[in-house]
Amino acid sequence: MLYLFIGQDSNPQGAPLSSKDTRLKQIREEFLPKSVEHFNLDTLYAESLKLKELQEKLLALPVKSPKRIVIIKNAQKLSSDVDDFIQRWAKQASKDILLLLDMEEQGRKEAFLRDIYKNSKVFRFQEILALNTFNLSRSIEQRNASGALTVLTQLLKDGEKPERILGGLRYAAENSRRSVPETRCRIKFILDCDLEIKTGKLKPVLALEKLIIKLCALAQPFH
């Protein structure tokens, strides 16, 4: 089994745990008996993770438990050889092992993620941007194209990457109270923009500006 946690996440005001921690707690309670959790849970860090170490963890069998859980933190920093191994492993993953990749942003891992999406369960969490994408989404909801473009300009000036801005907009679209058809349309616009940037059809700034104009035109006020 392969699970993906995508997003930076944060503790909601007043909450003792972040959304990621809460979800992880639920997964642990679902698969790991408390009495043997210590023997069946490994937390690794991508920055120092070697392929051999990961292979050894994934070969170990559960101890009096239906599953073993292996968590890799900061998975956006995995080395290419570990990426390649996980892509192969995901296609024939053991039912006894749950590998959980926790990444703050998908950026440079787009191709890697596209390859493993169909063999994984994905959980998306909010990405925290220097100028929160709530500001950008709010302007779009209000059909305030001028305000949204101003926020976009500041985000880019602050060094935010286009793919992270798109990730924030997608998160907002997937978690909005809009109708299913409008939500699908918004996500399609976002994916089209992502493709225009990746193929070089448009420069990132122009592609994002075009996207915002389209989203503002699509937005309709709630009744």
PDB file of C-alpha atoms in Angstrom, residues 27-180:
ATOM      1  CA  ILE A  27      -4.094   5.537  10.070  1.00  0.00           C
ATOM      2  CA  ARG A  28      -1.994   4.229  12.948  1.00  0.00           C
ATOM      3  CA  GLU A  29      -5.087   3.412  14.979  1.00  0.00           C
ATOM      4  CA  GLU A  30      -6.615   1.628  11.984  1.00  0.00           C
ATOM      5  CA  PHE A  31      -3.656  -0.618  11.193  1.00  0.00           C
ATOM      6  CA  LEU A  32      -1.403  -0.883  14.256  1.00  0.00           C
ATOM      7  CA  PRO A  33      -2.349  -2.517  17.559  1.00  0.00           C
ATOM      8  CA  LYS A  34      -1.142  -0.208  20.323  1.00  0.00           C
ATOM      9  CA  SER A  35       0.726  -2.965  22.124  1.00  0.00           C
ATOM     10  CA  VAL A  36       3.048  -3.647  19.161  1.00  0.00           C
ATOM     11  CA  GLU A  37       3.068  -0.269  17.437  1.00  0.00           C
ATOM     12  CA  HIS A  38       6.703   0.308  18.382  1.00  0.00           C
ATOM     13  CA  PHE A  39       7.779  -2.766  16.389  1.00  0.00           C
ATOM     14  CA  ASN A  40       5.766  -1.882  13.291  1.00  0.00           C
ATOM     15  CA  LEU A  41       6.344   1.836  12.727  1.00  0.00           C
ATOM     16  CA  ASP A  42       9.414   3.427  11.154  1.00  0.00           C
ATOM     17  CA  THR A  43       9.892   7.126  10.419  1.00  0.00           C
ATOM     18  CA  LEU A  44      12.608   7.977   7.905  1.00  0.00           C
ATOM     19  CA  TYR A  45      13.839  11.308   6.547  1.00  0.00           C
ATOM     20  CA  ALA A  46      14.383  11.761   2.819  1.00  0.00           C
ATOM     21  CA  GLU A  47      17.446  14.016   3.203  1.00  0.00           C
ATOM     22  CA  SER A  48      19.560  11.200   4.653  1.00  0.00           C
ATOM     23  CA  LEU A  49      17.693   8.153   3.347  1.00  0.00           C
ATOM     24  CA  LYS A  50      19.746   5.582   1.429  1.00  0.00           C
ATOM     25  CA  LEU A  51      18.114   3.100  -0.935  1.00  0.00           C
ATOM     26  CA  LYS A  52      19.439   0.069   0.984  1.00  0.00           C
ATOM     27  CA  GLU A  53      17.928   1.331   4.248  1.00  0.00           C
ATOM     28  CA  LEU A  54      14.498   1.776   2.655  1.00  0.00           C
ATOM     29  CA  GLN A  55      14.656  -1.665   1.036  1.00  0.00           C
ATOM     30  CA  GLU A  56      15.463  -3.254   4.394  1.00  0.00           C
ATOM     31  CA  LYS A  57      12.519  -1.497   6.079  1.00  0.00           C
ATOM     32  CA  LEU A  58      10.116  -2.605   3.350  1.00  0.00           C
ATOM     33  CA  LEU A  59      11.268  -6.224   3.561  1.00  0.00           C
ATOM     34  CA  ALA A  60      10.678  -6.485   7.303  1.00  0.00           C
ATOM     35  CA  LEU A  61       7.482  -8.351   8.245  1.00  0.00           C
ATOM     36  CA  PRO A  62       4.807  -7.072  10.634  1.00  0.00           C
ATOM     37  CA  VAL A  63       5.062  -8.226  14.242  1.00  0.00           C
ATOM     38  CA  LYS A  64       1.652  -9.423  15.515  1.00  0.00           C
ATOM     39  CA  SER A  65       0.018  -6.736  13.410  1.00  0.00           C
ATOM     40  CA  PRO A  66      -1.891  -6.663  10.100  1.00  0.00           C
ATOM     41  CA  LYS A  67       0.485  -3.995   8.764  1.00  0.00           C
ATOM     42  CA  ARG A  68       3.843  -2.330   9.113  1.00  0.00           C
ATOM     43  CA  ILE A  69       3.949   1.407   8.433  1.00  0.00           C
ATOM     44  CA  VAL A  70       7.005   3.124   6.973  1.00  0.00           C
ATOM     45  CA  ILE A  71       6.827   6.927   6.849  1.00  0.00           C
ATOM     46  CA  ILE A  72       9.202   9.062   4.791  1.00  0.00           C
ATOM     47  CA  LYS A  73       9.224  12.714   5.859  1.00  0.00           C
ATOM     48  CA  ASN A  74      10.172  15.523   3.434  1.00  0.00           C
ATOM     49  CA  ALA A  75       9.666  13.108   0.543  1.00  0.00           C
ATOM     50  CA  GLN A  76      10.058  15.980  -1.946  1.00  0.00           C
ATOM     51  CA  LYS A  77      13.810  15.588  -1.240  1.00  0.00           C
ATOM     52  CA  LEU A  78      14.102  11.896  -2.129  1.00  0.00           C
ATOM     53  CA  SER A  79      17.072  10.967  -4.295  1.00  0.00           C
ATOM     54  CA  SER A  80      16.457   9.771  -7.850  1.00  0.00           C
ATOM     55  CA  ASP A  81      17.445   6.157  -7.118  1.00  0.00           C
ATOM     56  CA  VAL A  82      14.929   5.985  -4.263  1.00  0.00           C
ATOM     57  CA  ASP A  83      12.292   7.546  -6.545  1.00  0.00           C
ATOM     58  CA  ASP A  84      12.937   4.853  -9.153  1.00  0.00           C
ATOM     59  CA  PHE A  85      12.687   2.083  -6.585  1.00  0.00           C
ATOM     60  CA  ILE A  86       9.398   3.401  -5.146  1.00  0.00           C
ATOM     61  CA  GLN A  87       7.910   3.661  -8.651  1.00  0.00           C
ATOM     62  CA  ARG A  88       8.640  -0.024  -9.208  1.00  0.00           C
ATOM     63  CA  TRP A  89       7.598  -1.047  -5.679  1.00  0.00           C
ATOM     64  CA  ALA A  90       4.233   0.750  -5.934  1.00  0.00           C
ATOM     65  CA  LYS A  91       3.158  -1.430  -8.854  1.00  0.00           C
ATOM     66  CA  GLN A  92       3.485  -4.623  -6.804  1.00  0.00           C
ATOM     67  CA  ALA A  93       3.388  -3.319  -3.250  1.00  0.00           C
ATOM     68  CA  SER A  94       3.052  -5.807  -0.407  1.00  0.00           C
ATOM     69  CA  LYS A  95      -0.301  -5.772   1.382  1.00  0.00           C
ATOM     70  CA  ASP A  96       1.597  -6.134   4.651  1.00  0.00           C
ATOM     71  CA  ILE A  97       3.442  -2.820   4.240  1.00  0.00           C
ATOM     72  CA  LEU A  98       2.014   0.688   4.159  1.00  0.00           C
ATOM     73  CA  LEU A  99       4.545   3.168   2.777  1.00  0.00           C
ATOM     74  CA  LEU A 100       3.560   6.771   3.468  1.00  0.00           C
ATOM     75  CA  LEU A 101       5.316   9.580   1.583  1.00  0.00           C
ATOM     76  CA  ASP A 102       4.907  12.927   3.344  1.00  0.00           C
ATOM     77  CA  MET A 103       5.890  15.829   1.086  1.00  0.00           C
ATOM     78  CA  GLU A 104       5.421  19.554   1.648  1.00  0.00           C
ATOM     79  CA  GLU A 105       5.133  20.406  -2.032  1.00  0.00           C
ATOM     80  CA  GLN A 106       5.183  18.444  -5.257  1.00  0.00           C
ATOM     81  CA  GLY A 107       7.186  20.880  -7.406  1.00  0.00           C
ATOM     82  CA  ARG A 108      10.103  18.953  -8.856  1.00  0.00           C
ATOM     83  CA  LYS A 109       8.395  15.605  -8.159  1.00  0.00           C
ATOM     84  CA  GLU A 110       5.554  16.067 -10.687  1.00  0.00           C
ATOM     85  CA  ALA A 111       6.753  13.300 -13.044  1.00  0.00           C
ATOM     86  CA  PHE A 112       7.408  10.936 -10.117  1.00  0.00           C
ATOM     87  CA  LEU A 113       3.939  11.572  -8.682  1.00  0.00           C
ATOM     88  CA  ARG A 114       2.179  11.129 -12.004  1.00  0.00           C
ATOM     89  CA  ASP A 115       3.740   7.670 -12.247  1.00  0.00           C
ATOM     90  CA  ILE A 116       2.590   6.514  -8.794  1.00  0.00           C
ATOM     91  CA  TYR A 117      -0.783   8.285  -8.444  1.00  0.00           C
ATOM     92  CA  LYS A 118      -2.763   5.353  -9.845  1.00  0.00           C
ATOM     93  CA  ASN A 119      -1.180   2.985  -7.323  1.00  0.00           C
ATOM     94  CA  SER A 120      -1.580   5.215  -4.280  1.00  0.00           C
ATOM     95  CA  LYS A 121      -4.109   6.837  -1.977  1.00  0.00           C
ATOM     96  CA  VAL A 122      -3.657  10.626  -1.958  1.00  0.00           C
ATOM     97  CA  PHE A 123      -4.364  13.014   0.913  1.00  0.00           C
ATOM     98  CA  ARG A 124      -4.004  16.721   0.127  1.00  0.00           C
ATOM     99  CA  PHE A 125      -3.289  19.335   2.761  1.00  0.00           C
ATOM    100  CA  GLN A 126      -3.112  23.081   2.561  1.00  0.00           C
ATOM    101  CA  GLU A 127       0.155  24.576   1.335  1.00  0.00           C
ATOM    102  CA  ILE A 128       1.326  27.605   3.310  1.00  0.00           C
ATOM    103  CA  LEU A 129       2.481  30.419   1.032  1.00  0.00           C
ATOM    104  CA  ALA A 130       4.269  33.638   1.959  1.00  0.00           C
ATOM    105  CA  LEU A 131       1.149  35.547   0.963  1.00  0.00           C
ATOM    106  CA  ASN A 132      -1.615  33.078   1.697  1.00  0.00           C
ATOM    107  CA  THR A 133      -3.470  31.773  -1.349  1.00  0.00           C
ATOM    108  CA  PHE A 134      -6.661  32.425   0.586  1.00  0.00           C
ATOM    109  CA  ASN A 135      -6.112  36.054  -0.438  1.00  0.00           C
ATOM    110  CA  LEU A 136      -5.828  35.034  -4.064  1.00  0.00           C
ATOM    111  CA  SER A 137      -8.813  32.693  -3.877  1.00  0.00           C
ATOM    112  CA  ARG A 138     -10.888  35.298  -2.052  1.00  0.00           C
ATOM    113  CA  SER A 139     -10.287  37.856  -4.784  1.00  0.00           C
ATOM    114  CA  ILE A 140     -11.245  35.272  -7.408  1.00  0.00           C
ATOM    115  CA  GLU A 141     -14.439  34.404  -5.493  1.00  0.00           C
ATOM    116  CA  GLN A 142     -15.291  38.103  -5.455  1.00  0.00           C
ATOM    117  CA  ARG A 143     -14.598  38.289  -9.204  1.00  0.00           C
ATOM    118  CA  ASN A 144     -11.972  40.915  -8.392  1.00  0.00           C
ATOM    119  CA  ALA A 145      -9.520  40.264 -11.221  1.00  0.00           C
ATOM    120  CA  SER A 146      -7.507  43.396 -10.483  1.00  0.00           C
ATOM    121  CA  GLY A 147      -7.063  42.430  -6.830  1.00  0.00           C
ATOM    122  CA  ALA A 148      -6.226  38.826  -7.711  1.00  0.00           C
ATOM    123  CA  LEU A 149      -3.580  39.925 -10.206  1.00  0.00           C
ATOM    124  CA  THR A 150      -2.057  42.220  -7.578  1.00  0.00           C
ATOM    125  CA  VAL A 151      -1.815  39.308  -5.131  1.00  0.00           C
ATOM    126  CA  LEU A 152      -0.288  37.118  -7.856  1.00  0.00           C
ATOM    127  CA  THR A 153       2.338  39.751  -8.624  1.00  0.00           C
ATOM    128  CA  GLN A 154       3.309  39.935  -4.951  1.00  0.00           C
ATOM    129  CA  LEU A 155       3.478  36.156  -4.619  1.00  0.00           C
ATOM    130  CA  LEU A 156       5.847  35.909  -7.570  1.00  0.00           C
ATOM    131  CA  LYS A 157       7.873  38.862  -6.318  1.00  0.00           C
ATOM    132  CA  ASP A 158       8.261  37.064  -2.980  1.00  0.00           C
ATOM    133  CA  GLY A 159       9.740  34.091  -4.830  1.00  0.00           C
ATOM    134  CA  GLU A 160       6.798  31.695  -4.798  1.00  0.00           C
ATOM    135  CA  LYS A 161       6.986  29.065  -7.517  1.00  0.00           C
ATOM    136  CA  PRO A 162       4.162  28.850 -10.086  1.00  0.00           C
ATOM    137  CA  GLU A 163       3.569  25.169  -9.294  1.00  0.00           C
ATOM    138  CA  ARG A 164       2.998  26.007  -5.614  1.00  0.00           C
ATOM    139  CA  ILE A 165       0.564  28.779  -6.503  1.00  0.00           C
ATOM    140  CA  LEU A 166      -1.296  26.320  -8.745  1.00  0.00           C
ATOM    141  CA  GLY A 167      -1.290  23.802  -5.901  1.00  0.00           C
ATOM    142  CA  GLY A 168      -2.881  26.375  -3.605  1.00  0.00           C
ATOM    143  CA  LEU A 169      -5.535  27.239  -6.164  1.00  0.00           C
ATOM    144  CA  ARG A 170      -6.297  23.579  -6.726  1.00  0.00           C
ATOM    145  CA  TYR A 171      -6.630  22.976  -2.991  1.00  0.00           C
ATOM    146  CA  ALA A 172      -9.076  25.910  -2.771  1.00  0.00           C
ATOM    147  CA  ALA A 173     -11.079  24.585  -5.731  1.00  0.00           C
ATOM    148  CA  GLU A 174     -11.276  21.034  -4.357  1.00  0.00           C
ATOM    149  CA  ASN A 175     -12.420  22.294  -0.959  1.00  0.00           C
ATOM    150  CA  SER A 176     -14.886  24.959  -2.095  1.00  0.00           C
ATOM    151  CA  ARG A 177     -18.662  24.811  -1.719  1.00  0.00           C
ATOM    152  CA  ARG A 178     -19.176  25.253  -5.439  1.00  0.00           C
ATOM    153  CA  SER A 179     -21.177  22.897  -7.625  1.00  0.00           C
ATOM    154  CA  VAL A 180     -19.487  19.786  -8.986  1.00  0.00           C
TER     155      VAL A 180
END
